[in-house]
């Protein structure tokens, strides 16, 4: 269990760890970790001073070589932009692939949706055929789409495409098209996507992050970034060879090739490396690169020594091939008093500074305020597409007020037009807005005043139908008896205590347990109305986690600094259940009757099959990092997910072997993982960059909320559409898989009314 307040410590720890000096052979980077997770960077080849960056905080443009930036969120509010592209020969045409708005194109001052009713796809890749003007390919989570008339009409081109989750596309000068997927490797088509065949000979990984077709006057060479390194093909994808000899990190996410010298840059999960001899030797170019998870690389078309790097924490730039780096500050990160630069020609600056998120309504705002309407993006055919609506800073524990704003902390979004900016652009019809944006000068919904008794929410517990909920906070326990619409504090023994974990007994819904930091365990037999200490036999009262045995009614486990303790049904005494455990336990998860997993302080996971009488070490995780959470899907006792500081790992054989389950997740700062009780393949992960969701057991993740700043999540039973997130002094509720949220304040007195 991740304890209250630990989030801030984690952020500080990561910053220190990533800023440690590296080897002398590394080139020097001087950058900043601001802007959030970067998904794409595009440089206009006809006007190289115009640069675009898509991040988890929105879309930004620069007209002065990245010195200053302007938000470009009008018309695409609430959309997660997964890819960017500029049409060859048409410098004013910027294309953006989104999660719920489909494929968009900006010409002039507005965006146009190109793929019509196909917008339920998440467009993750865009490619143009250089030999056929007007031919565009779009890679989606439903396969490949093609248009031959510049985006007017589209058709699916999936025959033979063995995996429809397309992550990247590339087109050779001769017309061959290559599609990289998230679990099927690479597919090739020689007839415009009408037919596809596998092109995986020699590849060691079937998860493809990027494909680059490097063209020379006489040949075309393909490069593929994968989980298992960088690969090259000189025979149009018929075979591949590894270029990873000497590459310190084989988790390659991005590629950039300097056309004059042929220098190859590889962005990895451990920074940037380059080779000048075709992969025979690699050197580091990452010193000062605070965020080492490099998601995208882009080279300036006229200046071969100038590169941009997108990371899981912002954009970096070099002007001398990596010898020295200068900060790239997005709008909102500008030095005080510095005005944003004009937007790139043809696209207006957004009226709302920094970003224009999906508006999140406040429940019962204080008198005199007006609640803003929620903007509803296009829904997905199955699970609704994730929204990147950021929560207001007041609700974000990572953005707690301080004399100086933390790096990357989003600025407050204004509803009035800032001086000198363009008027707010009208919302195009394709945004499917449920309500119009707030007009200039309209009253904004203010967050309710924080109740002195409310604290940071650290954990949830729900009854079987999700109507009664309990929240553990740093200032006691709160309870809701109406599906999270209102909350009241628990009284008596748990008042003002720092509660680290909470659990209900599924066989006895009125029985609730609460664990504290330093005061042991408390028990309620009346649904949380009253509490009493439950510590007899508990030799250590610093309790970090609780778990109820699903197959043995009434059996409860508690994780402490001295191991695990067990309490049986109808007993009022704890017994040790720690034989084989090395010491402090920080996480627990039950799989079936008597089978549990425990995470210990040193990062290892242990397993018991006899209710804690004996424990044995499970297979070591590929990562040596501290385990932040464990989750076992209901009905699948041999499947285990482990959340660590640098990613999520999955085992399907009872922790005998582990494999990464990180597709699309940021590289650091995973705070917890939760499985949906109604769908075993659907999980949620809280990270320092926000809340993410997967519907394929971790093969691919998409963002739900940007910079959520919470490490407590609850999923209501019966379909999983209702979610609860813990904040500072409030709880966020969504009834539509996280697309729209309403905040409910935690109060000790009567709730404020409108």
XYZ file of C-alpha atoms in Angstrom:
754
model
C 0.000 0.000 0.000
C 1.325 3.393 -0.947
C 1.011 5.510 2.189
C -0.328 9.064 2.440
C 2.320 11.624 1.642
C 4.569 9.112 -0.074
C 3.696 10.517 -3.499
C 5.647 13.705 -2.883
C 8.585 11.718 -1.559
C 8.508 9.534 -4.660
C 8.625 12.535 -6.964
C 11.583 13.971 -5.076
C 13.363 10.613 -5.064
C 12.901 10.181 -8.798
C 14.186 13.670 -9.490
C 17.343 13.016 -7.486
C 17.901 9.571 -8.994
C 17.486 10.722 -12.575
C 19.698 13.772 -12.076
C 22.718 11.825 -10.855
C 25.872 12.365 -12.939
C 26.471 9.797 -15.661
C 29.581 8.594 -17.386
C 32.033 11.021 -18.892
C 31.429 9.550 -22.322
C 27.848 10.827 -22.282
C 27.104 14.047 -24.103
C 25.769 16.816 -21.952
C 22.053 17.650 -21.899
C 20.667 20.622 -20.037
C 16.913 20.371 -20.047
C 13.775 20.557 -18.002
C 11.181 17.962 -17.103
C 8.125 20.077 -17.797
C 5.171 19.552 -20.073
C 4.133 16.031 -19.119
C 4.311 12.891 -21.233
C 5.257 13.773 -24.838
C 3.617 11.659 -27.545
C 4.744 13.419 -30.728
C 6.926 16.200 -32.163
C 6.643 17.557 -35.701
C 8.891 20.086 -37.468
C 7.584 21.879 -40.547
C 10.143 21.066 -43.296
C 9.269 24.199 -45.286
C 9.490 26.442 -42.200
C 11.777 24.641 -39.724
C 11.344 27.311 -37.068
C 7.766 26.011 -36.687
C 7.673 23.108 -34.244
C 4.712 21.269 -32.733
C 4.606 19.091 -29.612
C 1.769 16.871 -28.416
C 1.862 16.145 -24.692
C -0.395 14.810 -21.972
C -1.059 18.471 -21.121
C -2.195 19.401 -24.612
C -0.954 20.436 -28.050
C 1.585 23.260 -28.362
C 3.216 25.144 -31.225
C 6.325 27.292 -31.531
C 7.205 29.720 -34.341
C 10.684 30.577 -33.062
C 12.627 27.305 -32.969
C 11.159 26.203 -29.664
C 12.109 29.281 -27.654
C 8.508 30.064 -26.725
C 5.322 28.083 -27.163
C 1.606 28.676 -27.616
C -1.276 26.286 -26.776
C -3.246 25.079 -29.783
C -6.097 23.357 -27.974
C -9.084 25.118 -29.463
C -11.260 22.678 -31.372
C -9.589 19.623 -29.863
C -10.387 20.178 -26.189
C -10.347 16.962 -24.212
C -8.613 14.942 -26.920
C -5.432 13.002 -26.304
C -3.180 13.604 -29.326
C -1.172 10.459 -29.960
C 0.589 11.426 -33.188
C 1.378 14.438 -35.387
C 2.349 14.784 -39.046
C 2.824 17.553 -41.607
C 1.724 16.799 -45.142
C 4.623 16.878 -47.634
C 4.362 19.888 -49.897
C 1.637 21.435 -47.764
C 3.303 23.267 -44.871
C 0.056 24.708 -43.560
C -1.563 21.265 -43.105
C -0.968 19.760 -39.671
C -2.475 16.344 -38.954
C -3.253 15.042 -35.458
C -4.329 11.545 -34.484
C -6.497 11.521 -31.353
C -8.123 9.080 -28.984
C -11.775 9.981 -29.562
C -11.872 12.634 -32.270
C -10.298 10.462 -34.942
C -7.915 11.980 -37.471
C -7.889 15.789 -37.545
C -6.357 18.294 -39.950
C -5.708 21.982 -39.334
C -5.631 24.355 -42.284
C -6.103 27.973 -41.391
C -7.556 28.605 -37.949
C -9.764 25.550 -37.404
C -9.534 21.792 -37.225
C -11.464 19.444 -39.500
C -12.219 15.849 -38.709
C -11.307 13.667 -41.689
C -12.422 10.150 -40.875
C -16.117 10.788 -40.275
C -17.842 8.145 -38.225
C -14.593 6.221 -37.846
C -13.572 8.603 -35.069
C -14.132 5.970 -32.397
C -10.686 4.614 -33.311
C -7.587 5.807 -31.472
C -5.370 7.110 -34.298
C -1.796 6.397 -33.252
C 0.109 6.745 -36.547
C -0.061 8.799 -39.760
C 1.941 8.218 -42.953
C 1.901 9.741 -46.440
C 2.816 7.939 -49.656
C 5.600 10.060 -51.206
C 4.905 8.589 -54.640
C 1.139 9.123 -54.649
C -0.033 12.608 -53.760
C -3.167 12.589 -51.615
C -2.656 9.051 -50.296
C -2.725 8.950 -46.497
C -2.540 5.975 -44.118
C -3.820 6.080 -40.536
C -2.832 3.451 -37.985
C -5.449 2.845 -35.287
C -6.436 0.401 -32.576
C -8.759 -1.083 -35.194
C -6.238 -1.554 -37.988
C -5.208 0.614 -40.943
C -7.314 3.187 -42.812
C -6.389 4.573 -46.231
C -7.513 7.618 -48.170
C -6.471 8.350 -51.771
C -8.149 11.749 -52.021
C -6.421 13.682 -49.277
C -8.718 12.533 -46.481
C -12.091 12.918 -48.198
C -12.989 9.225 -48.141
C -11.530 6.364 -46.124
C -11.555 2.598 -46.248
C -10.285 -0.092 -43.912
C -7.298 -2.010 -45.289
C -6.872 -4.931 -42.885
C -6.844 -8.131 -44.935
C -4.025 -10.280 -43.560
C -3.212 -7.833 -40.779
C -2.839 -10.302 -37.922
C -2.918 -7.660 -35.200
C -5.169 -4.607 -35.432
C -3.492 -2.578 -32.667
C -1.227 -0.516 -34.917
C 1.414 1.570 -33.162
C 3.408 2.969 -36.104
C 3.509 3.196 -39.914
C 6.165 3.755 -42.567
C 6.003 3.997 -46.361
C 8.986 3.214 -48.612
C 9.603 5.297 -51.745
C 8.551 2.326 -53.856
C 5.158 2.213 -52.179
C 5.531 -0.675 -49.702
C 3.734 0.070 -46.450
C 4.852 -1.237 -43.053
C 2.673 -1.412 -39.938
C 4.124 -2.012 -36.480
C 1.777 -3.458 -33.871
C 1.727 -3.796 -30.115
C 1.880 -7.589 -29.992
C 2.043 -8.948 -33.545
C 5.305 -7.505 -34.804
C 5.569 -5.910 -38.246
C 3.317 -6.413 -41.274
C 4.083 -5.402 -44.877
C 1.844 -4.552 -47.801
C 2.989 -4.097 -51.383
C -0.430 -3.175 -52.769
C -1.473 -0.126 -50.809
C -2.721 -2.023 -47.774
C -5.095 -4.303 -49.700
C -3.162 -7.324 -48.401
C -0.700 -7.718 -45.555
C 1.854 -10.354 -44.600
C 4.149 -10.782 -41.603
C 7.629 -9.280 -41.849
C 9.175 -10.468 -38.589
C 12.109 -12.651 -39.601
C 14.990 -11.847 -37.252
C 12.997 -9.699 -34.832
C 13.230 -10.622 -31.149
C 10.182 -8.652 -30.004
C 6.636 -8.395 -31.344
C 6.003 -4.996 -29.710
C 7.027 -2.320 -32.176
C 7.340 1.263 -30.950
C 8.528 2.969 -34.140
C 9.465 2.261 -37.777
C 11.584 4.605 -39.894
C 12.125 4.252 -43.658
C 15.454 5.982 -44.311
C 15.687 6.903 -47.978
C 18.809 7.455 -50.031
C 18.999 8.058 -53.810
C 19.759 4.382 -54.394
C 18.141 2.425 -51.575
C 15.752 2.351 -48.645
C 16.700 1.051 -45.221
C 14.176 0.274 -42.534
C 14.705 0.655 -38.789
C 12.433 -0.698 -36.057
C 12.391 0.245 -32.359
C 11.257 -2.636 -30.140
C 11.266 -3.893 -26.568
C 14.337 -5.965 -27.438
C 16.432 -3.346 -29.177
C 16.904 -1.587 -32.508
C 16.665 -3.592 -35.734
C 17.572 -2.872 -39.370
C 16.327 -4.284 -42.672
C 18.023 -3.692 -46.027
C 15.721 -6.015 -47.994
C 12.361 -4.253 -47.627
C 11.453 -6.054 -44.409
C 12.159 -9.605 -45.611
C 14.680 -9.989 -42.778
C 15.975 -7.970 -39.848
C 19.249 -7.796 -37.943
C 19.909 -6.348 -34.514
C 21.882 -3.128 -34.125
C 21.839 -3.334 -30.337
C 25.356 -4.633 -29.771
C 26.711 -2.321 -27.082
C 23.438 -0.424 -26.709
C 23.077 -0.159 -22.907
C 19.270 -0.211 -22.990
C 17.420 -2.483 -25.407
C 14.042 -0.942 -24.573
C 14.021 1.350 -27.641
C 11.043 3.653 -28.137
C 12.134 6.171 -30.779
C 14.535 6.603 -33.694
C 15.997 9.575 -35.546
C 18.483 9.440 -38.434
C 20.548 12.396 -39.586
C 20.361 12.183 -43.421
C 23.740 13.756 -44.222
C 26.006 11.667 -42.007
C 23.752 8.685 -41.354
C 24.125 9.129 -37.587
C 21.443 7.124 -35.785
C 19.927 8.305 -32.511
C 18.006 5.812 -30.352
C 15.643 7.007 -27.652
C 15.386 4.364 -24.954
C 13.908 3.866 -21.509
C 17.340 4.840 -20.152
C 18.109 7.911 -22.220
C 19.479 8.678 -25.695
C 22.332 6.905 -27.460
C 23.871 7.458 -30.874
C 25.973 5.546 -33.363
C 28.031 6.894 -36.262
C 29.043 3.509 -37.659
C 25.738 1.776 -38.288
C 25.326 0.323 -34.807
C 28.795 -1.162 -34.340
C 29.440 1.225 -31.439
C 27.072 3.337 -29.326
C 27.795 6.342 -27.124
C 25.532 8.006 -24.612
C 24.057 11.441 -25.216
C 21.960 11.855 -22.099
C 23.822 13.752 -19.374
C 21.402 16.267 -17.905
C 18.414 14.547 -19.502
C 16.347 14.545 -16.337
C 13.646 12.316 -17.808
C 15.319 9.273 -19.336
C 12.228 7.665 -20.914
C 12.544 9.062 -24.452
C 9.311 8.618 -26.362
C 10.063 10.583 -29.541
C 13.022 12.118 -31.417
C 12.987 14.685 -34.227
C 15.877 16.191 -36.252
C 15.794 19.701 -37.678
C 15.660 19.373 -41.503
C 18.153 22.202 -42.144
C 20.383 21.862 -39.090
C 21.652 18.294 -38.588
C 22.992 19.085 -35.121
C 19.600 20.244 -33.830
C 17.313 17.642 -32.286
C 14.214 17.626 -30.137
C 13.558 14.833 -27.649
C 10.160 14.100 -26.148
C 10.184 12.266 -22.829
C 7.746 11.166 -20.185
C 8.302 14.539 -18.540
C 8.655 17.177 -21.241
C 10.643 18.328 -24.278
C 14.421 18.765 -24.555
C 16.524 20.323 -27.329
C 20.125 20.312 -28.495
C 21.741 22.495 -31.171
C 25.092 20.734 -31.364
C 24.333 17.045 -31.660
C 24.045 16.486 -27.939
C 27.070 18.371 -26.614
C 24.943 21.036 -24.963
C 21.221 21.338 -24.371
C 18.931 24.281 -23.763
C 15.571 24.321 -21.966
C 12.387 23.932 -23.984
C 9.631 25.514 -21.950
C 6.014 25.072 -22.903
C 3.525 27.871 -22.284
C 2.737 28.067 -18.606
C 6.388 27.293 -17.904
C 7.603 30.638 -19.313
C 9.743 32.856 -17.079
C 7.709 35.555 -15.282
C 6.739 38.450 -17.524
C 7.647 36.718 -20.790
C 4.850 36.713 -23.350
C 4.178 33.655 -25.508
C 5.404 33.836 -29.087
C 2.908 34.012 -31.939
C 1.436 30.714 -32.997
C 2.833 29.116 -36.147
C 1.323 30.660 -39.258
C -2.130 29.389 -40.120
C -3.172 28.163 -36.677
C -4.572 30.535 -34.095
C -3.493 30.575 -30.483
C -6.049 29.052 -28.127
C -8.017 31.492 -26.004
C -7.368 29.502 -22.830
C -3.737 29.618 -21.694
C -1.732 26.414 -21.592
C -4.524 23.910 -22.338
C -8.250 23.592 -22.622
C -9.211 20.385 -20.819
C -12.563 18.734 -20.693
C -14.449 20.764 -18.099
C -15.005 18.880 -14.875
C -18.160 19.791 -12.995
C -18.012 20.406 -9.274
C -20.699 18.860 -7.123
C -22.581 21.487 -5.125
C -20.191 24.443 -5.571
C -20.329 27.261 -3.033
C -23.136 29.762 -3.284
C -22.672 32.322 -6.022
C -20.600 30.139 -8.347
C -21.669 28.532 -11.587
C -20.798 24.929 -12.377
C -19.269 24.536 -15.814
C -20.774 21.957 -18.177
C -18.881 18.832 -19.083
C -17.645 18.311 -22.611
C -18.295 14.768 -23.784
C -15.939 13.401 -26.452
C -16.945 10.759 -28.919
C -17.370 7.435 -27.214
C -15.710 4.168 -28.034
C -17.584 1.185 -29.315
C -16.532 -0.900 -26.346
C -14.825 0.822 -23.432
C -15.240 4.587 -23.858
C -12.068 6.214 -25.068
C -9.827 7.663 -22.390
C -9.893 11.386 -21.796
C -6.883 13.410 -20.752
C -8.915 15.940 -18.855
C -6.631 17.244 -16.139
C -7.987 17.714 -12.662
C -7.916 21.212 -11.232
C -4.628 21.883 -9.448
C -6.395 22.383 -6.110
C -7.341 18.691 -6.129
C -3.902 17.419 -7.056
C -1.589 16.341 -4.212
C 1.401 16.699 -6.557
C 0.510 20.334 -7.134
C 0.171 21.393 -3.516
C 0.574 25.189 -3.147
C 4.125 26.307 -2.460
C 6.139 29.542 -2.818
C 7.481 28.303 -6.163
C 5.443 26.070 -8.447
C 6.879 22.606 -8.924
C 8.369 21.909 -12.369
C 5.638 20.763 -14.718
C 2.774 21.897 -12.502
C -0.050 23.019 -14.789
C -1.127 26.621 -14.661
C -4.667 27.546 -13.700
C -6.842 27.625 -16.804
C -8.573 30.960 -17.271
C -12.016 31.342 -18.771
C -11.465 34.877 -20.009
C -9.459 35.782 -23.098
C -5.928 36.844 -22.111
C -4.637 40.178 -23.271
C -3.250 40.065 -26.762
C -4.624 36.645 -27.647
C -7.027 35.749 -30.397
C -10.727 35.499 -29.544
C -11.929 32.068 -28.621
C -12.461 29.943 -31.702
C -15.900 28.363 -32.112
C -16.155 24.700 -31.226
C -16.538 22.701 -34.464
C -19.557 20.427 -34.663
C -17.395 17.311 -34.744
C -16.321 17.795 -31.122
C -19.770 16.531 -30.067
C -19.811 18.916 -27.131
C -22.608 18.338 -24.660
C -22.359 21.945 -23.559
C -20.720 25.066 -24.922
C -17.421 26.259 -23.454
C -17.640 28.910 -20.769
C -17.978 32.337 -22.355
C -15.455 35.055 -21.757
C -16.070 36.582 -18.378
C -18.312 33.750 -17.178
C -18.022 32.764 -13.550
C -15.829 29.739 -13.002
C -16.705 27.030 -10.535
C -14.462 27.518 -7.514
C -13.304 24.542 -5.507
C -15.068 24.289 -2.178
C -13.111 25.454 0.851
C -11.120 22.599 2.279
C -12.566 21.185 5.449
C -9.942 21.038 8.190
C -10.881 17.428 8.907
C -10.381 16.165 5.350
C -7.105 14.627 4.265
C -5.440 12.904 1.332
C -7.335 9.770 0.318
C -5.074 6.707 0.423
C -7.442 3.764 -0.145
C -11.041 2.698 -0.789
C -13.251 -0.225 0.160
C -16.623 -1.024 -1.440
C -19.438 -3.366 -0.561
C -20.660 -5.949 -3.063
C -23.006 -3.662 -5.005
C -20.919 -0.485 -4.744
C -23.567 1.504 -2.870
C -21.630 1.767 0.395
C -18.063 3.017 0.176
C -15.352 3.700 2.706
C -12.343 5.962 2.163
C -9.121 5.886 4.147
C -7.530 9.310 4.524
C -4.676 10.942 6.376
C -7.306 12.290 8.788
C -9.570 9.356 9.485
C -12.200 7.295 7.664
C -15.052 8.652 5.532
C -18.184 6.763 4.530
C -20.748 7.094 1.750
C -24.060 5.232 1.719
C -25.277 6.608 -1.629
C -22.680 5.410 -4.159
C -20.250 8.228 -3.440
C -22.590 11.213 -3.836
C -21.969 12.433 -0.282
C -19.455 11.451 2.395
C -19.442 11.698 6.195
C -16.498 11.191 8.567
C -16.216 8.224 10.859
C -16.385 9.061 14.538
C -14.716 7.688 17.611
C -11.488 5.713 17.609
C -10.498 6.413 13.993
C -10.927 10.195 14.108
C -7.856 12.200 13.053
C -5.732 9.056 12.577
C -3.611 8.505 9.484
C -5.399 5.550 7.875
C -3.230 3.554 5.455
C -5.657 0.824 4.346
C -9.287 -0.191 4.581
C -11.126 -3.433 3.796
C -14.603 -4.918 3.970
C -15.462 -8.561 4.533
C -17.403 -9.733 1.438
C -19.175 -12.396 3.480
C -20.150 -9.869 6.158
C -20.658 -6.445 4.476
C -21.257 -4.627 7.761
C -17.770 -5.609 8.998
C -15.106 -3.060 8.033
C -11.424 -2.922 8.983
C -9.158 0.146 8.960
C -5.361 0.047 9.319
C -3.378 2.990 10.626
C 0.174 4.257 10.600
C 1.232 3.580 14.178
C -2.064 2.802 15.938
C -2.796 -0.652 14.572
C -6.099 -1.964 13.197
C -9.653 -0.877 13.967
C -12.853 -2.819 13.384
C -16.440 -1.762 12.779
C -19.358 -4.179 12.900
C -22.012 -1.616 11.928
C -20.817 -0.555 8.503
C -18.413 2.102 9.726
C -20.739 3.967 12.092
C -18.572 3.118 15.107
C -15.078 1.729 15.566
C -13.025 -0.120 18.165
C -9.357 -1.076 18.370
C -8.562 -4.567 17.049
C -4.942 -5.088 18.102
C -4.738 -8.026 20.475
C -1.687 -10.083 19.484
C -0.511 -7.481 16.971
C 3.088 -6.839 18.058
C 3.633 -4.085 15.488
C 1.003 -1.393 14.995
C 2.523 0.282 11.938
C 0.198 -1.406 9.415
C 0.644 -0.717 5.702
C -1.889 -3.056 4.064
C -4.922 -5.263 4.718
C -6.264 -8.237 2.755
C -9.344 -10.402 3.238
C -9.153 -14.064 2.260
C -11.771 -14.554 -0.500
C -12.158 -18.255 0.177
C -12.154 -18.241 3.979
C -14.849 -15.898 5.345
C -13.694 -13.745 8.215
C -9.971 -14.309 7.735
C -8.003 -11.061 7.602
C -4.308 -10.379 6.965
C -2.313 -7.321 8.023
C 1.063 -6.253 6.621
C 3.406 -4.605 9.122
C 7.055 -3.703 9.627
C 7.480 -7.097 11.300
C 5.802 -9.218 8.637
C 2.242 -10.493 8.206
C -0.355 -11.196 10.897
C -3.566 -13.202 10.505
C -6.901 -13.061 12.306
C -9.515 -15.793 11.889
C -13.313 -15.597 11.926
C -14.921 -14.904 15.310
C -11.556 -14.387 16.991
C -10.338 -11.160 18.534
C -6.645 -12.009 18.395
C -3.906 -11.782 15.786
C -1.339 -14.506 15.115
C 1.941 -14.205 13.252
C 1.909 -15.562 9.708
C 5.419 -14.624 8.592
C 7.594 -17.713 8.425
C 9.937 -17.233 5.501
C 9.336 -13.498 5.138
C 12.491 -11.373 5.513
C 10.916 -8.406 7.286
C 8.867 -5.321 6.522
C 5.903 -5.979 4.198
C 4.588 -3.067 2.150
C 1.871 -4.740 0.059
C -0.555 -7.691 0.137
C -2.918 -9.344 -2.327
C -5.076 -12.442 -1.930
C -5.544 -14.805 -4.883
C -7.646 -17.682 -3.539
C -8.308 -19.478 -0.259
C -4.991 -19.424 1.626
C -2.969 -18.085 -1.322
C -1.458 -14.615 -0.961
C 1.307 -12.485 -2.417
C 3.366 -10.082 -0.313
C 5.732 -7.320 -1.427
C 8.594 -6.646 0.958
C 10.659 -3.525 1.466
C 13.600 -4.639 -0.688
C 11.414 -5.014 -3.782
C 10.930 -8.785 -3.787
C 7.599 -10.627 -3.865
C 6.784 -13.642 -1.694
C 3.988 -16.190 -1.951
C 2.126 -18.437 0.456
C -0.345 -21.216 -0.313
C -1.127 -22.154 3.290
C -2.620 -18.947 4.677
C 0.721 -17.497 5.725
C 2.114 -20.470 7.638
C 5.005 -20.632 5.162
C 6.243 -18.100 2.599
C 8.651 -18.580 -0.302
C 10.291 -16.024 -2.566
C 8.678 -15.723 -5.986
C 10.732 -15.235 -9.119
C 12.594 -11.954 -9.105
C 11.009 -9.125 -11.070
C 12.945 -7.884 -14.129
C 13.093 -4.531 -12.349
C 14.885 -4.172 -9.034
C 12.640 -1.309 -7.972
C 10.342 -1.133 -4.967
C 6.936 -2.719 -5.528
C 4.203 -0.107 -5.073
C 1.206 -2.379 -5.455
C 0.028 -5.918 -6.253
C -3.235 -6.915 -7.913
C -4.807 -10.273 -8.768
C -7.768 -10.386 -11.195
C -10.909 -11.943 -9.749
C -11.199 -15.575 -10.813
C -7.603 -15.793 -12.084
C -5.500 -16.738 -9.022
C -2.368 -17.459 -11.070
C -2.290 -14.028 -12.709
C -0.488 -11.299 -10.770
C 0.314 -7.691 -11.633
C 3.089 -5.863 -9.799
C 3.450 -2.069 -9.971
C 6.974 -0.757 -9.501
C 8.663 2.628 -9.735
C 9.556 1.992 -13.380
C 6.629 0.020 -14.712
C 4.183 -2.846 -14.348
C 4.999 -6.538 -14.631
C 2.671 -9.480 -15.111
C 2.859 -13.149 -14.275
C 0.357 -15.722 -15.520
C 1.879 -18.703 -13.744
C 1.643 -17.737 -10.099
C 4.798 -15.558 -10.026
C 7.058 -18.231 -11.504
C 7.932 -15.932 -14.410
C 7.352 -12.232 -15.108
C 7.084 -10.095 -18.238
C 6.632 -6.330 -18.761
C 3.088 -5.015 -19.143
C 3.985 -1.405 -19.883
C 2.871 -0.637 -23.425
C 2.274 3.118 -23.516
C 2.912 3.771 -19.831
C 5.355 6.462 -18.705
C 8.656 4.957 -17.664
C 8.721 6.025 -14.032
C 6.534 6.719 -11.072
C 3.912 3.942 -11.093
C 2.081 4.283 -7.794
C -0.429 1.448 -7.949
C -2.353 -0.982 -10.138
C -5.968 -2.184 -9.871
C -7.882 -4.851 -11.803
C -11.511 -4.382 -12.752
C -13.609 -6.966 -10.878
C -15.997 -7.225 -13.836
C -13.339 -7.647 -16.566
C -10.019 -9.293 -15.797
C -8.152 -7.788 -18.766
C -9.092 -4.219 -17.825
C -6.746 -2.560 -15.346
C -5.913 0.928 -14.134
C -2.503 2.267 -13.166
C -1.803 5.451 -11.244
C 1.462 7.159 -12.160
C 3.092 10.505 -11.515
C 1.802 11.475 -14.979
C -1.818 10.511 -14.278
C -4.226 7.609 -14.443
C -3.899 5.090 -17.284
C -6.113 2.214 -18.433
C -5.519 -1.018 -20.355
C -8.123 -3.352 -21.813
C -5.633 -5.993 -22.946
C -3.895 -6.946 -19.691
C -1.150 -4.375 -20.027
C -0.142 -4.782 -23.677
C -1.211 -1.193 -24.322
C -2.224 1.613 -21.974
C -4.066 4.855 -22.712
C -4.348 7.904 -20.455
C -7.599 8.499 -18.580
C -6.744 11.576 -16.524
C -3.662 13.749 -16.939
C -1.634 14.322 -13.753
C -4.302 12.833 -11.535
C -2.007 13.033 -8.531
C -3.896 10.289 -6.734
C -2.872 6.797 -5.751
C -6.269 5.552 -4.538
C -8.761 4.064 -6.990
C -11.976 2.106 -6.631
C -13.929 0.380 -9.391
C -17.611 -0.235 -8.773
C -18.848 -3.767 -9.503
C -21.345 -4.540 -12.214
C -19.644 -3.370 -15.396
C -16.786 -1.203 -14.189
C -18.046 2.072 -15.653
C -18.064 3.867 -12.277
C -14.691 4.925 -10.905
C -13.588 6.743 -7.769
C -10.272 8.583 -7.396
C -8.891 9.924 -4.155
C -7.659 13.496 -4.002
C -6.734 16.003 -1.315
C -9.864 16.734 0.686
C -12.179 15.358 -2.000
C -13.076 12.306 -4.027
C -13.537 12.284 -7.782
C -16.296 10.176 -9.324
C -16.836 9.179 -12.936
C -19.815 7.214 -14.231
C -18.495 6.799 -17.799
C -15.151 4.999 -17.549
C -13.282 8.195 -16.689
C -14.326 10.500 -19.521
C -16.026 13.000 -17.214
C -15.554 13.545 -13.501
C -17.413 15.211 -10.652
C -15.676 16.082 -7.397
C -17.303 15.481 -4.039
C -15.699 17.274 -1.088
C -15.046 15.451 2.166
C -16.556 17.525 4.949
C -17.172 17.147 8.638
C -20.092 19.598 8.564
C -23.077 20.222 6.284
C -22.243 20.349 2.594
C -22.276 23.664 0.808
C -25.226 24.254 -1.463
C -25.444 26.176 -4.700
